[in-house]
Each structure stands twice: as C-alpha cells, then as structure tokens.
Short mmCIF file of C-alpha atoms in Angstrom, two decimals:
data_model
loop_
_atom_site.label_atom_id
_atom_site.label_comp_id
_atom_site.label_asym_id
_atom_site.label_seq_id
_atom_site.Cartn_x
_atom_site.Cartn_y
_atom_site.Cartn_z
CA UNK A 11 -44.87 34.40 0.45
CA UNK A 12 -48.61 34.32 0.45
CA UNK A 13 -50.77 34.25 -2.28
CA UNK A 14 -52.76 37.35 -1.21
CA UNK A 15 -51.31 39.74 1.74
CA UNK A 16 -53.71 42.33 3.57
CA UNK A 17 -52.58 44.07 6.67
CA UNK A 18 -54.62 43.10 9.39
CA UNK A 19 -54.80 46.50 11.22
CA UNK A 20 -57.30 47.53 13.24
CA UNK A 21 -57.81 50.36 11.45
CA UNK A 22 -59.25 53.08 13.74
CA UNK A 23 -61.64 55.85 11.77
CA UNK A 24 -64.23 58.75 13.00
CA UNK A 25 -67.32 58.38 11.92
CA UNK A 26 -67.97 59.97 8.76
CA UNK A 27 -64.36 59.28 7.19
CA UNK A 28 -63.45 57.25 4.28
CA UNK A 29 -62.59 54.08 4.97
CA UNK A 30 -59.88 52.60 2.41
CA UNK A 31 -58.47 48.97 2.31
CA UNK A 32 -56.28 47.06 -0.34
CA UNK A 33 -55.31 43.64 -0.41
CA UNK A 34 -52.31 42.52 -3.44
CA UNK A 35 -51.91 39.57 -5.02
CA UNK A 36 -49.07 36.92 -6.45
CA UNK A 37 -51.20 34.60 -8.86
CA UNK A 38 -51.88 36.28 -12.17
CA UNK A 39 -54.87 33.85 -13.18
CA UNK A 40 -56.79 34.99 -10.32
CA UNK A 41 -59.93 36.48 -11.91
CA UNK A 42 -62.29 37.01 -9.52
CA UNK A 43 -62.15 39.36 -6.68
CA UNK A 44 -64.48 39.89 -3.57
CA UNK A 45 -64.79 41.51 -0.63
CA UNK A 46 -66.43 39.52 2.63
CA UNK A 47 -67.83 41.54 5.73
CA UNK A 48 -67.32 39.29 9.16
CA UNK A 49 -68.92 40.46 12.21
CA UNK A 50 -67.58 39.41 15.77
CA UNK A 51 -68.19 35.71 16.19
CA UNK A 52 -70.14 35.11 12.63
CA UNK A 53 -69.65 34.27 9.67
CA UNK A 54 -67.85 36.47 6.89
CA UNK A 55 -70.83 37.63 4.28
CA UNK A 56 -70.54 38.55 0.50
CA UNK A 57 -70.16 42.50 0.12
CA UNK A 58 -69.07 43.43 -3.44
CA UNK A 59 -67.29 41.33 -5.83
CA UNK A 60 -65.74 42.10 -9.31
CA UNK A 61 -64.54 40.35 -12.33
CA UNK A 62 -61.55 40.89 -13.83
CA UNK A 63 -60.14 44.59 -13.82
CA UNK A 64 -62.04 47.79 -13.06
CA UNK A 65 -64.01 49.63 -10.50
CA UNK A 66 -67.89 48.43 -9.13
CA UNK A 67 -70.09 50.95 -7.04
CA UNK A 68 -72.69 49.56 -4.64
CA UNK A 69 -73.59 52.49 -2.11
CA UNK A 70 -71.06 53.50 0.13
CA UNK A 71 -68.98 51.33 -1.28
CA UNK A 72 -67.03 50.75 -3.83
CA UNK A 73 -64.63 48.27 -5.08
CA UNK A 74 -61.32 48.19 -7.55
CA UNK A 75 -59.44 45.62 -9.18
CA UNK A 76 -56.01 46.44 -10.81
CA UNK A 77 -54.82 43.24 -12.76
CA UNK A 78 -51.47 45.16 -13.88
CA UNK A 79 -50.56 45.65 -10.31
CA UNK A 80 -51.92 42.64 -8.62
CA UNK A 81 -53.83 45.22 -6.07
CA UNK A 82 -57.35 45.36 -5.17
CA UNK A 83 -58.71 47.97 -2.98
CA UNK A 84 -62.30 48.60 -0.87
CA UNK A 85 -63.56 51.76 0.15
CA UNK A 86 -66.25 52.60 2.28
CA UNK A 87 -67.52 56.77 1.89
CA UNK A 88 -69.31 58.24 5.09
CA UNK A 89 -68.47 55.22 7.62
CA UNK A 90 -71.13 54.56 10.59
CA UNK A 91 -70.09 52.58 13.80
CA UNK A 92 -71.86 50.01 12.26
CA UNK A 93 -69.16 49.41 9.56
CA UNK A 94 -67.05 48.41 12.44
CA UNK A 95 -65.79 44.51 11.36
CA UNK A 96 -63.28 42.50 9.64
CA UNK A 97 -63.07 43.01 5.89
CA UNK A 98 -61.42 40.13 4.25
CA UNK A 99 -60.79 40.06 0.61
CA UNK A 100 -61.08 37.28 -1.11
CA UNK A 101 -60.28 36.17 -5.20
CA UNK A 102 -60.52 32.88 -7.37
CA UNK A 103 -59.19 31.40 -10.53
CA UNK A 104 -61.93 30.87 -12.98
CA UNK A 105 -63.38 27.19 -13.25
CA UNK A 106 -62.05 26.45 -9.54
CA UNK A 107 -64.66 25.38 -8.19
CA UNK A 108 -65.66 28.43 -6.61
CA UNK A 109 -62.29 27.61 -4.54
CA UNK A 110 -61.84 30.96 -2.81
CA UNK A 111 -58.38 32.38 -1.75
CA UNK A 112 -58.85 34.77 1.07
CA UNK A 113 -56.56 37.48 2.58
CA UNK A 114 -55.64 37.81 6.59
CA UNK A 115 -58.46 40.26 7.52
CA UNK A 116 -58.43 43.97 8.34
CA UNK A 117 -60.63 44.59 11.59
CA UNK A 118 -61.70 47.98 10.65
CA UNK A 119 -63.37 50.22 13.49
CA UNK A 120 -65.59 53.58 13.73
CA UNK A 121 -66.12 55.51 16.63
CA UNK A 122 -69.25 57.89 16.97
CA UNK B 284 -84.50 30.48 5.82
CA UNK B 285 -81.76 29.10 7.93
CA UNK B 286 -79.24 29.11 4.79
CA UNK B 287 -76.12 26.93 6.37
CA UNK B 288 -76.38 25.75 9.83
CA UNK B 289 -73.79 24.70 11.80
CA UNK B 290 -73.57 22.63 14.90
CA UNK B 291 -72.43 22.65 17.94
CA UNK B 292 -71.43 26.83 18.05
CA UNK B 293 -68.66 25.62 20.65
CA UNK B 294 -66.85 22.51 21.50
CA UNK B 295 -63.57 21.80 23.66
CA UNK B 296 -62.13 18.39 23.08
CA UNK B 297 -59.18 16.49 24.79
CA UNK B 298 -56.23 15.74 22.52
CA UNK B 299 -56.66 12.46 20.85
CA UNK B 300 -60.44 12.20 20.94
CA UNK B 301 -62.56 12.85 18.11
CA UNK B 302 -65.54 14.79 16.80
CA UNK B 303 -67.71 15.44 13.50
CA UNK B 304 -68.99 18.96 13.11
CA UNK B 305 -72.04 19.00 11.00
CA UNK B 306 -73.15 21.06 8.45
CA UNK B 307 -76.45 21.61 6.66
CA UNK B 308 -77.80 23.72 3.81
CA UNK B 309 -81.31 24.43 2.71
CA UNK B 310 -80.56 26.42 -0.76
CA UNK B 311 -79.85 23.58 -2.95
CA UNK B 312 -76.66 24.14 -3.16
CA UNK B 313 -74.43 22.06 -4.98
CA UNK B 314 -70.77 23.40 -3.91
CA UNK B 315 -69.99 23.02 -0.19
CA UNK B 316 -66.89 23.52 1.60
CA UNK B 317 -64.86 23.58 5.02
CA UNK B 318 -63.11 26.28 6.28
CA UNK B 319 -60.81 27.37 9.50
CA UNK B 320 -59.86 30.35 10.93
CA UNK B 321 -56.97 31.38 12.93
CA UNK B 322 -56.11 34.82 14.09
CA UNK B 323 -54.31 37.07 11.30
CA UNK B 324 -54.31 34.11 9.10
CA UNK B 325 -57.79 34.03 7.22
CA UNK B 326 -59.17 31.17 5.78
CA UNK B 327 -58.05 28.08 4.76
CA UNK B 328 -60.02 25.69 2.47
CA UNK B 329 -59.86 22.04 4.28
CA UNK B 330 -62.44 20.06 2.26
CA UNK B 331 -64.80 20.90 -0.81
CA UNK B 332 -67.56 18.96 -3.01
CA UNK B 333 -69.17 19.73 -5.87
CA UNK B 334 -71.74 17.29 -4.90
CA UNK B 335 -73.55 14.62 -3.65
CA UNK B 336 -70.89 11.76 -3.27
CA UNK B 337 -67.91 13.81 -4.68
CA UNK B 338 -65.14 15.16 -2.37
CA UNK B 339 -61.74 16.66 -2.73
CA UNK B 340 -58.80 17.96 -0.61
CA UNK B 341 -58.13 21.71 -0.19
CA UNK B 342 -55.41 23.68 1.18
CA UNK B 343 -54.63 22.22 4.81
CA UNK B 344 -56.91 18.42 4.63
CA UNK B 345 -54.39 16.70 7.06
CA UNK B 346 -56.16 15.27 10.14
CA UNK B 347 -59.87 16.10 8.62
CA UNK B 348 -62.14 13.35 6.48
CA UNK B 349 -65.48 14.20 5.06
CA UNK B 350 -68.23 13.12 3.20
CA UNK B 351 -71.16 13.73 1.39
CA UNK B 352 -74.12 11.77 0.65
CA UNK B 353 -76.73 14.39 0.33
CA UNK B 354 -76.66 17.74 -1.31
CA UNK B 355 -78.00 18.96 2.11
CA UNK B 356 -75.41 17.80 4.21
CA UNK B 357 -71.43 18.10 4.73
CA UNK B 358 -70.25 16.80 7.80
CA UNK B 359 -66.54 17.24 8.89
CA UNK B 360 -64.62 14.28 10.83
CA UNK B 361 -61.55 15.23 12.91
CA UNK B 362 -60.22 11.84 14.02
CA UNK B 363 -57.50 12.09 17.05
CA UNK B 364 -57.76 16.27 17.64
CA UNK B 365 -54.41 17.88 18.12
CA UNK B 366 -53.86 21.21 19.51
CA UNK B 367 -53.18 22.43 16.21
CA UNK B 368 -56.70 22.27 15.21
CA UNK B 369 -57.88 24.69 17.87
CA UNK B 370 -59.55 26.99 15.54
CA UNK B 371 -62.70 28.58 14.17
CA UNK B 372 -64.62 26.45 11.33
CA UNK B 373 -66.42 27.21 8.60
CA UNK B 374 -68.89 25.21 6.24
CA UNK B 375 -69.92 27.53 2.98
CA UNK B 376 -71.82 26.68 -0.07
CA UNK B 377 -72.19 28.35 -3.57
CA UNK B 378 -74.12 27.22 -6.72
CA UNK B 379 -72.35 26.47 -9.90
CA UNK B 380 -72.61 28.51 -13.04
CA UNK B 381 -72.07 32.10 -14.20
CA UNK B 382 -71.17 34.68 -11.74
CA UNK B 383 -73.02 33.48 -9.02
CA UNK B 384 -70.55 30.55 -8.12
CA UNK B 385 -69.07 33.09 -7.01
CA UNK B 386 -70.61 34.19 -3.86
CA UNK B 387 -70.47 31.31 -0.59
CA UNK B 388 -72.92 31.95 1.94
CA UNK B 389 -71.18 31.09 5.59
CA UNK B 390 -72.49 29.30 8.40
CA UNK B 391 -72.05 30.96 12.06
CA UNK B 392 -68.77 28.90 12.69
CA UNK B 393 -67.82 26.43 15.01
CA UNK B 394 -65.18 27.22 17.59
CA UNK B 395 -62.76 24.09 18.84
CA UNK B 396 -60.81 24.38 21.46
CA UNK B 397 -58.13 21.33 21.62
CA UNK B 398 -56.62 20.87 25.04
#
C-alpha cells in the first residue's frame, strides 16, 4: 500500500466549475501537508500548504487537512483554462529534513 | 534569478554508459535533493543533503551516487544506466527552519531516456 494514494484522473471540468481533489494518507506522524502545481514539462511549484489539521484560503483556492481521517483535499472555485495541470499533493513528518512524500498526480483540465 | 538550474533538459543514453546530471542553486539554500518521475507514480526522493559535504540515501538510491561540496551545487552520478532509470529528474532545494523548510523550489527536470 502506498503511503499517500491520489487518483490520477484527468479530471475534465468547464470553465467556471469547482475543481475538487483529495489525496489520503497511511502515516499518522505526517504533519505537514502541501499542494504542488506542475505544468507540462516543468517543474511542480509550491501552491498552498498547511500544518497540521484545518482549512487555509489563498484565492481561489483553498486547502483542508483532516488528521482523524488521514484525507486532505484541494479545491479550486471559478477554474480558468489556465488551471489546467497536474496537482500533486505532497506531506512530511516534522524534523525530516524537509523529506517530502508526494502523491501520484491528478492532471486536472478546463475547457473554455 | 535562475533559482535551480538544471542541465542538460534531455539526454538519451545507451545501457551501461554513464552520466552526471548537474544541478545548481542560487538562493543559498542549504537542503537539496534528487527526485524522479514516472508516469502515475509521483516522486521519489533518490538523494538529499542538508549541506555542504553531507549526503544521505532516500527512497529509491540504488544505481545513483552524489555529492556535495558546495552549497551551490548537487550533481547526480548514474554509473552503468539501466532501462529502469528512464525517467524524469528532479533537483529541489528548501531552507531549514520554521515553516519555510517546508516549501522546495524545483528545477525544470531532466528527461533520460535509457535505451
């Protein structure tokens, strides 16, 4: 079984809809949680990360963590074609290092 | 600011030859780290340091060496390539302390082809 388990889609939305993604979890001392945004053929890029349980609004988007369920889930309101990527979630023990457990990937796209 | 370069962008090597990817960062970062990719897999840590002349396996080290004697640089050795490590890599860094150790900034990846 792995560690963390996101389906890997593609995930087909209309512009405009809410996006929603979820990633759960097996290790309990995982305390960090984050969310990475990878374009086609670049690297993945930091966009929201939490600590510990609870919700985090940045924008569109906005991140929870549920520690009692081992489930962590992204959403992005009002989606634009330019959401269109892979969303990979990604969590960490504290005092690893900054050792980063990531999930498969869910390519996520919006058409116009 | 380049952030973390990587270099070359694409590479296709015979089986059995060998190759160092190179990696560079210009944020004073003391955390690096080596990543692949495969398809519907994510990312798995290879190699990591937490600085200047301090290294230590990951997840999937077998058939990778690195090293690391600058804070600037983290090249990765593949000695005798098997088709196994046809794959996307990644070099990342992060700085220690608080919340920000947190966030790794990526390079643009290098993809190996092994044939």
């Amino acid at each position: 079984q792995k560690e963390v388990e996101q389906d890997p889609g593609p995930l087909s939305v209309p512009e405009g809809a809410i996006v929603s993604l979820n990633c759960t979890y097996s290790n309990s001392a995982f305390q960090y949680f984050m969310w990475y945004r990878q374009y086609s053929r670049k690297g993945p890029e930091l966009l929201m990360y939490t600590y510990s349980s609870g919700n985090k609004e940045d924008g569109r988007f906005t991140a929870q963590v549920d520690k009692s369920s081992k489930y962590i889930s992204l959403f992005i309101r009002d989606s634009q074609p330019s959401d269109s990527a892979t969303y990979l979630c990604a969590m960490k023990e504290t005092d690893s290092w900054g050792k980063l457990q990531f999930g498969a990937g869910t390519q996520v796209v919006v058409t116009p | 600011n380049a952030g973390v370069t990587q270099t070359p962008k694409f590479r296709i090597l015979k089986i059995g030859q060998s190759m160092t990817l190179q990696c560079t960062q210009d944020m004073n970062h003391n955390y690096m780290y080596w990543y692949r990719q495969d398809p519907g897999m994510g990312l798995k840590l290879i190699y990591y340091s937490v600085g200047a002349g301090i290294t230590d396996k990951g997840e999937v080290p077998n058939g990778y060496n690195v090293s690391r004697s600058t804070t600037e640089d983290f090249p990765l050795r593949l000695e005798l390539a098997a088709p196994s490590q046809t794959s996307v890599y990644f070099c990342a860094s992060s700085r220690p302390g608080g919340d920000w150790d947190t966030e790794a900034f990526f390079g643009q990846g290098t993809r190996l082809t092994v044939v």
